mmCIF file of C-alpha atoms in Angstrom:
data_model
loop_
_atom_site.group_PDB
_atom_site.id
_atom_site.type_symbol
_atom_site.label_atom_id
_atom_site.label_comp_id
_atom_site.label_asym_id
_atom_site.label_seq_id
_atom_site.Cartn_x
_atom_site.Cartn_y
_atom_site.Cartn_z
ATOM 1 C CA MET A 1 18.182 -100.495 108.664
ATOM 2 C CA LYS A 2 16.806 -103.486 106.867
ATOM 3 C CA ILE A 3 20.227 -104.795 106.256
ATOM 4 C CA ILE A 4 20.716 -104.840 110.208
ATOM 5 C CA LYS A 5 17.329 -106.835 110.234
ATOM 6 C CA LEU A 6 18.016 -109.319 107.672
ATOM 7 C CA HIS A 7 21.350 -110.072 109.091
ATOM 8 C CA ASN A 8 19.899 -110.362 112.463
ATOM 9 C CA LYS A 9 17.152 -112.669 111.003
ATOM 10 C CA GLN A 10 19.813 -114.971 109.443
ATOM 11 C CA LYS A 11 21.899 -114.890 112.919
ATOM 12 C CA SER A 12 18.797 -115.803 114.706
ATOM 13 C CA LEU A 13 17.888 -118.711 112.094
ATOM 14 C CA ILE A 14 21.611 -119.967 112.236
ATOM 15 C CA LYS A 15 21.200 -120.076 116.150
ATOM 16 C CA LYS A 16 18.019 -122.207 115.909
ATOM 17 C CA ALA A 17 19.427 -124.522 113.488
ATOM 18 C CA ILE A 18 22.545 -124.928 115.724
ATOM 19 C CA ASP A 19 19.834 -125.922 118.535
ATOM 20 C CA ASN A 20 18.476 -128.635 115.998
ATOM 21 C CA ASN A 21 15.365 -126.907 115.183
ATOM 22 C CA ARG A 22 14.356 -128.772 112.006
ATOM 23 C CA GLU A 23 12.278 -125.840 110.652
ATOM 24 C CA ALA A 24 15.456 -123.429 110.889
ATOM 25 C CA GLN A 25 17.414 -126.060 109.237
ATOM 26 C CA GLN A 26 14.899 -126.366 106.553
ATOM 27 C CA GLN A 27 14.682 -122.754 105.923
ATOM 28 C CA LEU A 28 18.242 -122.597 105.649
ATOM 29 C CA PHE A 29 18.309 -125.355 103.049
ATOM 30 C CA GLU A 30 15.473 -123.880 101.134
ATOM 31 C CA GLN A 31 17.343 -120.368 101.018
ATOM 32 C CA HIS A 32 20.778 -121.709 99.991
ATOM 33 C CA SER A 33 20.121 -125.165 98.081
ATOM 34 C CA PRO A 34 19.359 -123.789 94.668
ATOM 35 C CA LYS A 35 22.688 -121.614 94.268
ATOM 36 C CA MET A 36 24.679 -124.583 96.107
ATOM 37 C CA LEU A 37 23.287 -127.067 93.528
ATOM 38 C CA GLY A 38 24.690 -124.773 90.850
ATOM 39 C CA VAL A 39 28.033 -125.059 92.653
ATOM 40 C CA CYS A 40 28.126 -128.784 92.878
ATOM 41 C CA ARG A 41 26.776 -128.786 89.286
ATOM 42 C CA GLN A 42 29.931 -126.917 88.109
ATOM 43 C CA TYR A 43 32.178 -129.763 89.274
ATOM 44 C CA VAL A 44 30.141 -132.698 88.579
ATOM 45 C CA LYS A 45 28.330 -133.270 85.239
ATOM 46 C CA ASP A 46 25.742 -135.696 86.498
ATOM 47 C CA LEU A 47 22.847 -133.978 88.117
ATOM 48 C CA HIS A 48 22.189 -136.884 90.345
ATOM 49 C CA HIS A 49 25.561 -136.913 91.733
ATOM 50 C CA ALA A 50 25.539 -133.088 92.266
ATOM 51 C CA GLU A 51 22.295 -133.620 94.026
ATOM 52 C CA ASP A 52 23.941 -136.311 96.447
ATOM 53 C CA LEU A 53 27.001 -133.978 96.863
ATOM 54 C CA LEU A 54 24.614 -131.166 97.696
ATOM 55 C CA LEU A 55 22.800 -133.271 100.454
ATOM 56 C CA GLN A 56 26.408 -134.382 101.822
ATOM 57 C CA GLY A 57 27.441 -130.863 101.831
ATOM 58 C CA PHE A 58 24.414 -129.553 103.938
ATOM 59 C CA LEU A 59 24.977 -132.458 106.326
ATOM 60 C CA LYS A 60 28.463 -131.166 106.779
ATOM 61 C CA VAL A 61 26.941 -127.526 106.910
ATOM 62 C CA PHE A 62 24.542 -128.547 109.813
ATOM 63 C CA THR A 63 27.136 -130.662 111.737
ATOM 64 C CA ASN A 64 29.618 -127.814 111.586
ATOM 65 C CA LEU A 65 27.323 -124.820 112.010
ATOM 66 C CA HIS A 66 28.569 -123.985 115.409
ATOM 67 C CA ARG A 67 31.923 -123.269 113.771
ATOM 68 C CA PHE A 68 30.445 -120.512 111.622
ATOM 69 C CA LYS A 69 31.928 -117.192 113.148
ATOM 70 C CA HIS A 70 29.733 -114.694 111.599
ATOM 71 C CA GLU A 71 32.763 -112.991 110.233
ATOM 72 C CA GLY A 72 32.188 -113.478 106.687
ATOM 73 C CA SER A 73 29.315 -114.168 104.274
ATOM 74 C CA PHE A 74 27.247 -117.242 105.409
ATOM 75 C CA GLU A 75 26.604 -118.184 101.659
ATOM 76 C CA GLY A 76 30.410 -117.983 101.215
ATOM 77 C CA TRP A 77 30.905 -120.308 104.148
ATOM 78 C CA ILE A 78 28.636 -122.925 102.761
ATOM 79 C CA ARG A 79 29.995 -122.598 99.198
ATOM 80 C CA ARG A 80 33.340 -123.392 100.553
ATOM 81 C CA ILE A 81 32.106 -126.506 102.086
ATOM 82 C CA MET A 82 30.150 -127.596 98.694
ATOM 83 C CA VAL A 83 33.368 -127.061 96.760
ATOM 84 C CA ASN A 84 35.462 -129.143 99.203
ATOM 85 C CA THR A 85 32.864 -131.799 99.219
ATOM 86 C CA CYS A 86 32.930 -131.938 95.296
ATOM 87 C CA ILE A 87 36.597 -132.169 95.531
ATOM 88 C CA SER A 88 36.600 -135.051 98.006
ATOM 89 C CA TYR A 89 34.334 -136.874 95.942
ATOM 90 C CA LEU A 90 36.186 -136.395 92.696
ATOM 91 C CA ARG A 91 39.479 -137.321 94.447
ATOM 92 C CA LYS A 92 37.723 -140.348 96.116
ATOM 93 C CA LYS A 93 36.592 -141.632 92.769
ATOM 94 C CA ASN A 94 39.941 -141.168 91.254
ATOM 95 C CA LEU A 95 38.256 -138.783 88.457
ATOM 96 C CA ILE A 96 41.033 -136.363 88.663
ATOM 97 C CA ASP A 97 43.812 -136.500 86.380
ATOM 98 C CA LEU A 98 46.377 -133.734 86.897
ATOM 99 C CA SER A 99 49.558 -133.720 85.063
ATOM 100 C CA ASP A 100 52.601 -131.767 86.036
ATOM 101 C CA GLU A 101 53.531 -130.342 82.425
ATOM 102 C CA ASP A 102 54.692 -126.643 82.246
ATOM 103 C CA TYR A 103 52.868 -124.411 79.771
ATOM 104 C CA VAL A 104 53.496 -120.860 78.754
ATOM 105 C CA PHE A 105 50.081 -118.827 78.723
ATOM 106 C CA ASP A 106 48.850 -117.484 75.496
ATOM 107 C CA ASP A 107 46.421 -114.606 76.175
ATOM 108 C CA ALA A 108 45.097 -114.581 72.688
ATOM 109 C CA ALA A 109 41.725 -113.098 72.784
ATOM 110 C CA THR A 110 38.868 -115.286 72.378
ATOM 111 C CA GLU A 111 35.571 -114.925 70.513
ATOM 112 C CA SER A 112 32.782 -112.970 72.196
ATOM 113 C CA LEU A 113 30.495 -115.311 74.161
ATOM 114 C CA GLU A 114 27.498 -112.670 74.129
ATOM 115 C CA ASN A 115 25.527 -114.764 72.022
ATOM 116 C CA THR A 116 25.890 -118.066 73.933
ATOM 117 C CA SER A 117 23.531 -119.433 76.395
ATOM 118 C CA VAL A 118 24.631 -120.239 79.937
ATOM 119 C CA GLU A 119 23.470 -123.933 78.976
ATOM 120 C CA ASP A 120 25.746 -124.269 76.239
ATOM 121 C CA ILE A 121 28.671 -122.622 78.450
ATOM 122 C CA GLN A 122 27.755 -125.389 80.864
ATOM 123 C CA LYS A 123 27.930 -128.246 78.283
ATOM 124 C CA LEU A 124 31.239 -127.040 77.241
ATOM 125 C CA ILE A 125 32.611 -126.884 80.701
ATOM 126 C CA ASP A 126 30.991 -130.326 81.160
ATOM 127 C CA GLN A 127 32.907 -131.904 78.207
ATOM 128 C CA LEU A 128 36.279 -131.027 80.129
ATOM 129 C CA PRO A 129 38.165 -133.739 81.795
ATOM 130 C CA GLU A 130 37.490 -133.587 85.382
ATOM 131 C CA GLY A 131 41.110 -132.298 86.584
ATOM 132 C CA TYR A 132 40.833 -129.435 84.020
ATOM 133 C CA LYS A 133 37.174 -128.704 85.189
ATOM 134 C CA MET A 134 37.954 -128.572 88.743
ATOM 135 C CA VAL A 135 41.048 -126.271 88.059
ATOM 136 C CA PHE A 136 38.837 -124.004 85.676
ATOM 137 C CA ASN A 137 36.094 -123.619 88.340
ATOM 138 C CA LEU A 138 38.479 -122.915 91.265
ATOM 139 C CA TYR A 139 40.291 -120.191 89.103
ATOM 140 C CA ALA A 140 37.534 -118.763 86.858
ATOM 141 C CA ILE A 141 34.370 -119.179 88.962
ATOM 142 C CA GLU A 142 35.473 -119.555 92.546
ATOM 143 C CA GLY A 143 38.426 -116.930 92.250
ATOM 144 C CA TYR A 144 41.097 -118.907 93.705
ATOM 145 C CA LYS A 145 44.799 -118.026 92.941
ATOM 146 C CA HIS A 146 46.790 -120.758 91.621
ATOM 147 C CA SER A 147 48.764 -121.019 94.876
ATOM 148 C CA GLU A 148 45.359 -121.685 96.639
ATOM 149 C CA ILE A 149 44.448 -124.287 93.950
ATOM 150 C CA ALA A 150 47.880 -126.049 94.250
ATOM 151 C CA GLU A 151 47.453 -126.244 98.127
ATOM 152 C CA ARG A 152 44.155 -127.446 97.995
ATOM 153 C CA LEU A 153 44.526 -130.210 95.349
ATOM 154 C CA GLY A 154 48.032 -131.097 96.420
ATOM 155 C CA VAL A 155 49.745 -130.193 93.255
ATOM 156 C CA SER A 156 52.341 -127.659 92.383
ATOM 157 C CA GLU A 157 51.368 -124.152 91.120
ATOM 158 C CA SER A 158 52.570 -124.949 87.517
ATOM 159 C CA THR A 159 50.123 -128.030 87.620
ATOM 160 C CA SER A 160 47.441 -125.731 88.369
ATOM 161 C CA LYS A 161 48.666 -123.188 85.523
ATOM 162 C CA SER A 162 49.019 -125.991 83.103
ATOM 163 C CA GLN A 163 45.613 -127.449 83.754
ATOM 164 C CA LEU A 164 43.875 -124.196 83.423
ATOM 165 C CA PHE A 165 45.674 -123.439 80.293
ATOM 166 C CA LYS A 166 44.526 -126.865 78.690
ATOM 167 C CA ALA A 167 41.069 -126.260 79.801
ATOM 168 C CA ARG A 168 40.927 -122.835 78.215
ATOM 169 C CA LYS A 169 42.467 -124.156 75.108
ATOM 170 C CA LEU A 170 40.072 -127.266 74.980
ATOM 171 C CA LEU A 171 37.030 -124.992 75.749
ATOM 172 C CA GLN A 172 38.106 -122.574 72.743
ATOM 173 C CA GLN A 173 38.311 -125.639 70.686
ATOM 174 C CA ASN A 174 35.039 -126.942 71.404
ATOM 175 C CA TYR A 175 33.460 -123.469 71.345
ATOM 176 C CA TYR A 176 34.776 -123.127 67.941
ATOM 177 C CA LYS A 177 33.505 -126.441 66.939
ATOM 178 C CA MET A 178 29.913 -125.668 68.315
ATOM 179 C CA ASN A 179 29.781 -122.465 66.400
ATOM 180 C CA THR A 180 30.952 -124.155 63.285
ATOM 181 C CA VAL A 181 28.495 -126.603 63.621
ATOM 182 C CA SER A 182 25.542 -124.319 64.704
ATOM 183 C CA ASN A 183 26.371 -121.924 61.649
ATOM 184 C CA GLY A 184 26.403 -124.671 59.096
ATOM 185 C CA ASP A 185 29.927 -124.490 58.401
ATOM 186 C CA LYS A 186 30.540 -128.004 58.528
#
């Protein structure tokens, strides 16, 4: 029964926000902004730019709130807006370099990440070129298929696969370097 009450409460909050109730909008922002900042941060390494994109994304959320159909997760709907806002920003700034090279995937096992902190993993992802990082995030974190990534970014599926392969390879190399240095092997 609590699930229904929570759902109805959120539905009511969304309705109030659609009617420009500032308190309701503030509540929705406070509920979802921490997680959505994390989403923006996955795509943009600079925290200040990520915060700007978060605010731009929420402006789009509140502008288009009347379009939310309550058919899926509200958080998922917001997340999609944040991802699209980040992609648009990176495209506009010409920070994406997506080459069209074909690669065959090598599914070699990677070293365990169990002892690696989330912060270290984020640093490794931040070191990726923007195109690699975007495809990696869309595929590995957001769960998009290569066909969906290709359509979103206006590239071929093989380009999406190539960018993911390169991202994984570079992540493995940088992970190895990080562990080599931290273990005193170099």
